[in-house]
CSV table of C-alpha atoms and ligand atoms in Angstrom, one decimal:
chain,number,residue,atom,x,y,z
A,1,MET,CA,94.1,92.4,91.2
A,2,ARG,CA,95.1,93.4,94.7
A,3,THR,CA,92.0,94.5,96.7
A,4,GLY,CA,93.3,94.5,100.3
A,5,ARG,CA,95.2,97.3,101.8
A,6,LEU,CA,98.6,97.1,103.4
A,7,PHE,CA,99.1,98.7,106.9
A,8,VAL,CA,102.6,99.1,108.4
A,9,VAL,CA,102.7,99.6,112.2
A,10,ALA,CA,106.1,100.5,113.5
A,11,GLY,CA,107.7,102.1,116.6
A,12,PRO,CA,110.0,101.3,119.5
A,13,SER,CA,110.0,97.9,121.2
A,14,GLY,CA,107.6,98.2,124.1
A,15,ALA,CA,105.6,101.0,122.5
A,16,GLY,CA,102.5,98.8,122.4
A,17,LYS,CA,102.3,97.8,118.7
A,18,GLY,CA,101.4,94.1,119.5
A,19,THR,CA,98.8,95.1,122.1
A,20,LEU,CA,97.1,97.7,119.8
A,21,ILE,CA,97.2,95.4,116.7
A,22,ALA,CA,95.7,92.5,118.7
A,23,GLU,CA,92.7,94.7,119.5
A,24,LEU,CA,92.4,95.8,115.9
A,25,LEU,CA,92.4,92.2,114.7
A,26,LYS,CA,89.6,91.2,117.1
A,27,ARG,CA,87.4,94.0,115.7
A,28,TYR,CA,87.9,93.6,111.9
A,29,PRO,CA,87.5,90.2,110.3
A,30,LYS,CA,89.0,91.5,107.1
A,31,SER,CA,92.3,92.2,108.8
A,32,ARG,CA,95.2,89.7,109.0
A,33,LEU,CA,98.6,90.0,110.7
A,34,SER,CA,101.6,88.9,108.7
A,35,VAL,CA,103.8,86.4,110.5
A,36,SER,CA,107.4,87.5,110.2
A,37,ALA,CA,110.5,85.3,110.1
A,38,THR,CA,113.3,85.9,112.6
A,39,THR,CA,116.7,84.6,113.7
A,40,ARG,CA,115.8,85.5,117.3
A,41,LYS,CA,115.4,82.6,119.7
A,42,PRO,CA,111.7,81.9,120.7
A,43,ARG,CA,110.6,83.3,124.0
A,44,PRO,CA,108.8,80.9,126.4
A,45,GLY,CA,105.3,80.3,124.9
A,46,GLU,CA,106.2,81.5,121.4
A,47,LYS,CA,105.2,79.0,118.7
A,48,ASP,CA,106.9,78.5,115.3
A,49,GLY,CA,104.6,79.7,112.5
A,50,VAL,CA,102.3,81.5,115.0
A,51,HIS,CA,104.3,84.3,116.5
A,52,TYR,CA,107.2,84.0,114.1
A,53,PHE,CA,108.9,81.6,111.7
A,54,PHE,CA,112.1,80.9,113.7
A,55,LEU,CA,115.0,80.4,111.3
A,56,ASP,CA,118.7,80.0,111.7
A,57,LYS,CA,120.9,82.8,110.1
A,58,GLY,CA,121.9,80.6,107.1
A,59,GLU,CA,118.3,79.8,106.1
A,60,PHE,CA,117.2,83.5,106.7
A,61,ARG,CA,120.0,84.7,104.4
A,62,ARG,CA,119.2,82.2,101.7
A,63,ARG,CA,115.5,83.3,101.7
A,64,ALA,CA,116.5,87.0,101.7
A,65,GLU,CA,118.8,86.4,98.7
A,66,ALA,CA,116.0,84.5,96.9
A,67,GLY,CA,113.8,87.6,97.2
A,68,GLU,CA,111.3,85.8,99.5
A,69,PHE,CA,111.0,88.8,101.9
A,70,LEU,CA,109.0,92.0,101.1
A,71,GLU,CA,111.5,93.7,103.5
A,72,TRP,CA,114.0,92.6,106.0
A,73,ALA,CA,116.3,94.2,108.5
A,74,GLU,CA,118.7,93.6,111.5
A,75,VAL,CA,117.0,94.8,114.7
A,76,HIS,CA,118.5,94.6,118.1
A,77,GLY,CA,121.2,92.2,116.8
A,78,ASN,CA,118.7,89.7,115.1
A,79,LEU,CA,117.4,89.5,111.6
A,80,TYR,CA,113.6,89.9,110.9
A,81,GLY,CA,111.7,89.8,107.6
A,82,THR,CA,108.3,89.8,106.1
A,83,PRO,CA,107.6,86.7,103.9
A,84,ARG,CA,106.3,88.2,100.7
A,85,ARG,CA,104.0,85.4,99.4
A,86,GLN,CA,101.5,85.3,102.3
A,87,VAL,CA,101.1,89.1,102.2
A,88,GLU,CA,100.4,89.1,98.5
A,89,GLU,CA,98.0,86.1,98.7
A,90,TRP,CA,96.0,87.7,101.5
A,91,MET,CA,95.8,91.1,99.7
A,92,ASP,CA,94.7,89.3,96.5
A,93,ARG,CA,91.9,87.7,98.5
A,94,GLY,CA,90.7,91.1,99.8
A,95,TYR,CA,92.2,91.0,103.3
A,96,ASP,CA,93.9,94.1,104.8
A,97,VAL,CA,97.3,93.0,105.9
A,98,ILE,CA,99.1,94.4,109.0
A,99,LEU,CA,102.9,94.4,109.2
A,100,GLU,CA,104.3,94.9,112.7
A,101,ILE,CA,107.9,95.8,111.8
A,102,ASP,CA,110.7,98.2,112.7
A,103,VAL,CA,111.3,101.6,111.2
A,104,GLN,CA,114.0,100.3,108.7
A,105,GLY,CA,111.5,97.8,107.4
A,106,ALA,CA,108.9,100.5,107.2
A,107,GLY,CA,111.3,102.5,105.0
A,108,GLN,CA,111.7,99.6,102.6
A,109,VAL,CA,107.9,99.0,102.3
A,110,ARG,CA,107.4,102.7,101.7
A,111,GLU,CA,109.7,102.4,98.7
A,112,ARG,CA,108.4,99.2,97.3
A,113,MET,CA,104.7,99.6,98.0
A,114,PRO,CA,104.1,103.4,98.2
A,115,GLU,CA,100.3,102.8,98.6
A,116,ALA,CA,100.9,101.2,102.0
A,117,VAL,CA,99.5,103.1,105.0
A,118,THR,CA,102.1,103.7,107.7
A,119,VAL,CA,101.5,104.2,111.4
A,120,PHE,CA,104.1,105.0,114.0
A,121,VAL,CA,103.2,104.0,117.6
A,122,GLN,CA,104.8,106.3,120.1
A,123,PRO,CA,105.2,105.7,123.8
A,124,PRO,CA,104.2,108.7,126.0
A,125,SER,CA,107.8,109.0,127.2
A,126,LEU,CA,111.0,107.1,127.5
A,127,GLU,CA,110.3,106.6,131.2
A,128,VAL,CA,107.0,105.0,130.5
A,129,LEU,CA,108.6,102.9,127.8
A,130,GLU,CA,111.2,101.6,130.2
A,131,GLU,CA,108.5,100.8,132.8
A,132,ARG,CA,106.4,98.9,130.3
A,133,LEU,CA,109.4,96.9,129.0
A,134,ARG,CA,110.4,96.1,132.6
A,135,ARG,CA,106.8,95.0,133.4
A,136,ARG,CA,106.6,92.9,130.2
A,137,GLY,CA,109.8,91.1,131.5
A,138,THR,CA,110.7,89.4,128.2
A,139,GLU,CA,114.2,90.8,127.9
A,140,ASN,CA,117.2,90.8,130.2
A,141,GLU,CA,118.8,94.0,131.4
A,142,GLU,CA,121.3,94.3,128.6
A,143,GLN,CA,118.7,93.5,125.9
A,144,MET,CA,116.3,96.1,127.5
A,145,ARG,CA,119.1,98.8,127.5
A,146,GLU,CA,119.6,98.1,123.8
A,147,ARG,CA,115.9,98.4,123.0
A,148,LEU,CA,115.8,101.7,124.9
A,149,ARG,CA,118.8,103.1,123.1
A,150,ASN,CA,117.2,102.2,119.8
A,151,ALA,CA,113.9,103.8,120.8
A,152,ASP,CA,115.5,107.3,120.6
A,153,ARG,CA,116.9,106.6,117.1
A,154,GLU,CA,113.6,105.1,115.9
A,155,SER,CA,111.6,108.1,117.1
A,156,LEU,CA,113.6,110.4,114.8
A,157,GLU,CA,111.9,108.7,111.9
A,158,LYS,CA,108.3,109.3,113.0
A,159,ASP,CA,107.8,112.3,110.6
A,160,LYS,CA,108.1,109.9,107.7
A,161,PHE,CA,104.9,108.1,108.7
A,162,HIS,CA,101.3,108.9,107.6
A,163,TYR,CA,100.0,108.8,111.2
A,164,VAL,CA,101.5,108.9,114.7
A,165,VAL,CA,99.5,107.2,117.5
A,166,VAL,CA,100.6,108.0,121.0
A,167,ASN,CA,99.9,105.0,123.2
A,168,ASP,CA,99.1,106.7,126.5
A,169,GLU,CA,95.7,105.4,127.6
A,170,LEU,CA,95.1,102.1,125.9
A,171,HIS,CA,91.4,102.5,125.0
A,172,ARG,CA,92.0,105.9,123.5
A,173,ALA,CA,95.0,104.6,121.4
A,174,VAL,CA,93.0,101.6,120.2
A,175,SER,CA,90.1,103.9,119.1
A,176,GLU,CA,92.6,106.1,117.2
A,177,LEU,CA,94.2,103.1,115.4
A,178,CYS,CA,90.8,101.7,114.6
A,179,ALA,CA,89.6,105.1,113.2
A,180,ILE,CA,92.7,105.2,111.0
A,181,TYR,CA,92.1,101.6,109.8
A,182,GLU,CA,88.4,102.3,109.1
A,183,LYS,CA,89.1,105.4,107.1
A,184,GLU,CA,92.0,104.0,105.1
A,185,SER,CA,90.6,100.5,104.4
A,186,ARG,CA,87.5,102.2,102.9
A,187,ARG,CA,89.5,104.5,100.6
A,188,LEU,CA,88.9,103.5,97.0
A,189,ASP,CA,91.9,105.2,95.4
A,190,GLY,CA,95.6,104.1,95.5
B,1,ADP,P1,105.5,96.2,121.3
B,1,ADP,O1,104.7,95.2,120.6
B,1,ADP,O2,105.5,97.5,120.7
B,1,ADP,O3,106.9,95.7,121.7
B,1,ADP,P2,103.7,95.4,123.5
B,1,ADP,O4,102.4,95.5,122.9
B,1,ADP,O5,104.3,94.1,123.9
B,1,ADP,O6,104.8,96.4,122.7
B,1,ADP,O7,103.6,96.3,124.9
B,1,ADP,C1,104.7,96.4,125.8
B,1,ADP,C2,104.1,96.2,127.2
B,1,ADP,O8,103.3,97.4,127.6
B,1,ADP,C3,103.2,95.0,127.4
B,1,ADP,O9,103.4,94.4,128.6
B,1,ADP,C4,101.8,95.6,127.3
B,1,ADP,O10,100.8,94.9,128.0
B,1,ADP,C5,102.0,97.0,127.9
B,1,ADP,N1,101.1,98.1,127.3
B,1,ADP,C6,100.8,98.3,126.0
B,1,ADP,N2,100.0,99.4,125.9
B,1,ADP,C7,99.8,99.9,127.1
B,1,ADP,C8,99.1,101.0,127.6
B,1,ADP,N3,98.5,101.9,126.8
B,1,ADP,N4,99.2,101.2,129.0
B,1,ADP,C9,99.8,100.4,129.8
B,1,ADP,N5,100.5,99.3,129.4
B,1,ADP,C10,100.5,99.1,128.1
B,2,5GP,P1,110.6,91.3,119.1
B,2,5GP,O1,112.0,90.7,119.2
B,2,5GP,O2,110.3,92.1,120.4
B,2,5GP,O3,109.5,90.3,118.7
B,2,5GP,O4,110.7,92.4,117.9
B,2,5GP,C1,111.7,93.3,117.9
B,2,5GP,C2,111.5,94.3,116.8
B,2,5GP,O5,111.6,93.7,115.5
B,2,5GP,C3,110.2,95.1,116.9
B,2,5GP,O6,110.5,96.4,116.7
B,2,5GP,C4,109.4,94.5,115.7
B,2,5GP,O7,108.5,95.4,115.2
B,2,5GP,C5,110.5,94.2,114.7
B,2,5GP,N1,110.1,93.2,113.7
B,2,5GP,C6,109.3,92.1,113.9
B,2,5GP,N2,109.1,91.5,112.7
B,2,5GP,C7,109.7,92.2,111.8
B,2,5GP,C8,109.9,92.1,110.4
B,2,5GP,O8,109.3,91.2,109.7
B,2,5GP,N3,110.6,93.0,109.7
B,2,5GP,C9,111.2,94.1,110.4
B,2,5GP,N4,111.9,95.0,109.7
B,2,5GP,N5,111.1,94.2,111.7
B,2,5GP,C10,110.4,93.3,112.4
């Protein structure tokens, strides 16, 4: 019996998904963040098994073919996927599981687990997005350009989500995401 609820949080790179989710996780002990697998190289300070499971392409493909991912996609030239087992175990134990994934992955989850609650995090504008990505400083110029190009395309998908949270003022956006979480995690149906 699956008693926890699944939340998908998607949106362009730099929109603030990680920042908003970190605030949510601090507030709700019943929430857990799924750790994804990726073929991207670790950034300084990123730890295997904590931020991501870092895999080479061969191992990633093997796991994808074995059906070990709930969803997976190529994003900005790297492969990313959600390990299925951890998500299912946590939901069975009553935890609400948060997936921080891209819009393609969100589409796959929507098909496979239609009861999942989906939230799109939108930056206030492309200019602000660029400024935040620049300030974060985790990508080089070319990688940043690619993320900005993809942001436009990803934003076209936002109408497919249950909720859109505009991440303008951080406190306000955190309150909005928490209100969605509280409402949806208490729902008894679906
Ligand atoms: P994502 O996980 O969507 O890629 P991050 O959470 O890493 O985005 O946020 C991108 C950058 O913007 C980070 O440096 C973060 O500190 C900053 N940031 C996030 N939300 C806000 C906000 N509301 N106002 C200003 N800066 C923000
Ligand atoms: P980053 O390289 O900045 O950590 O992540 C880049 C993009 O990959 C983000 O949009 C992030 O949401 C997405 N991503 C991270 N993990 C997953 C995953 O497991 N599946 C999918 N589909 N996308 C993911």
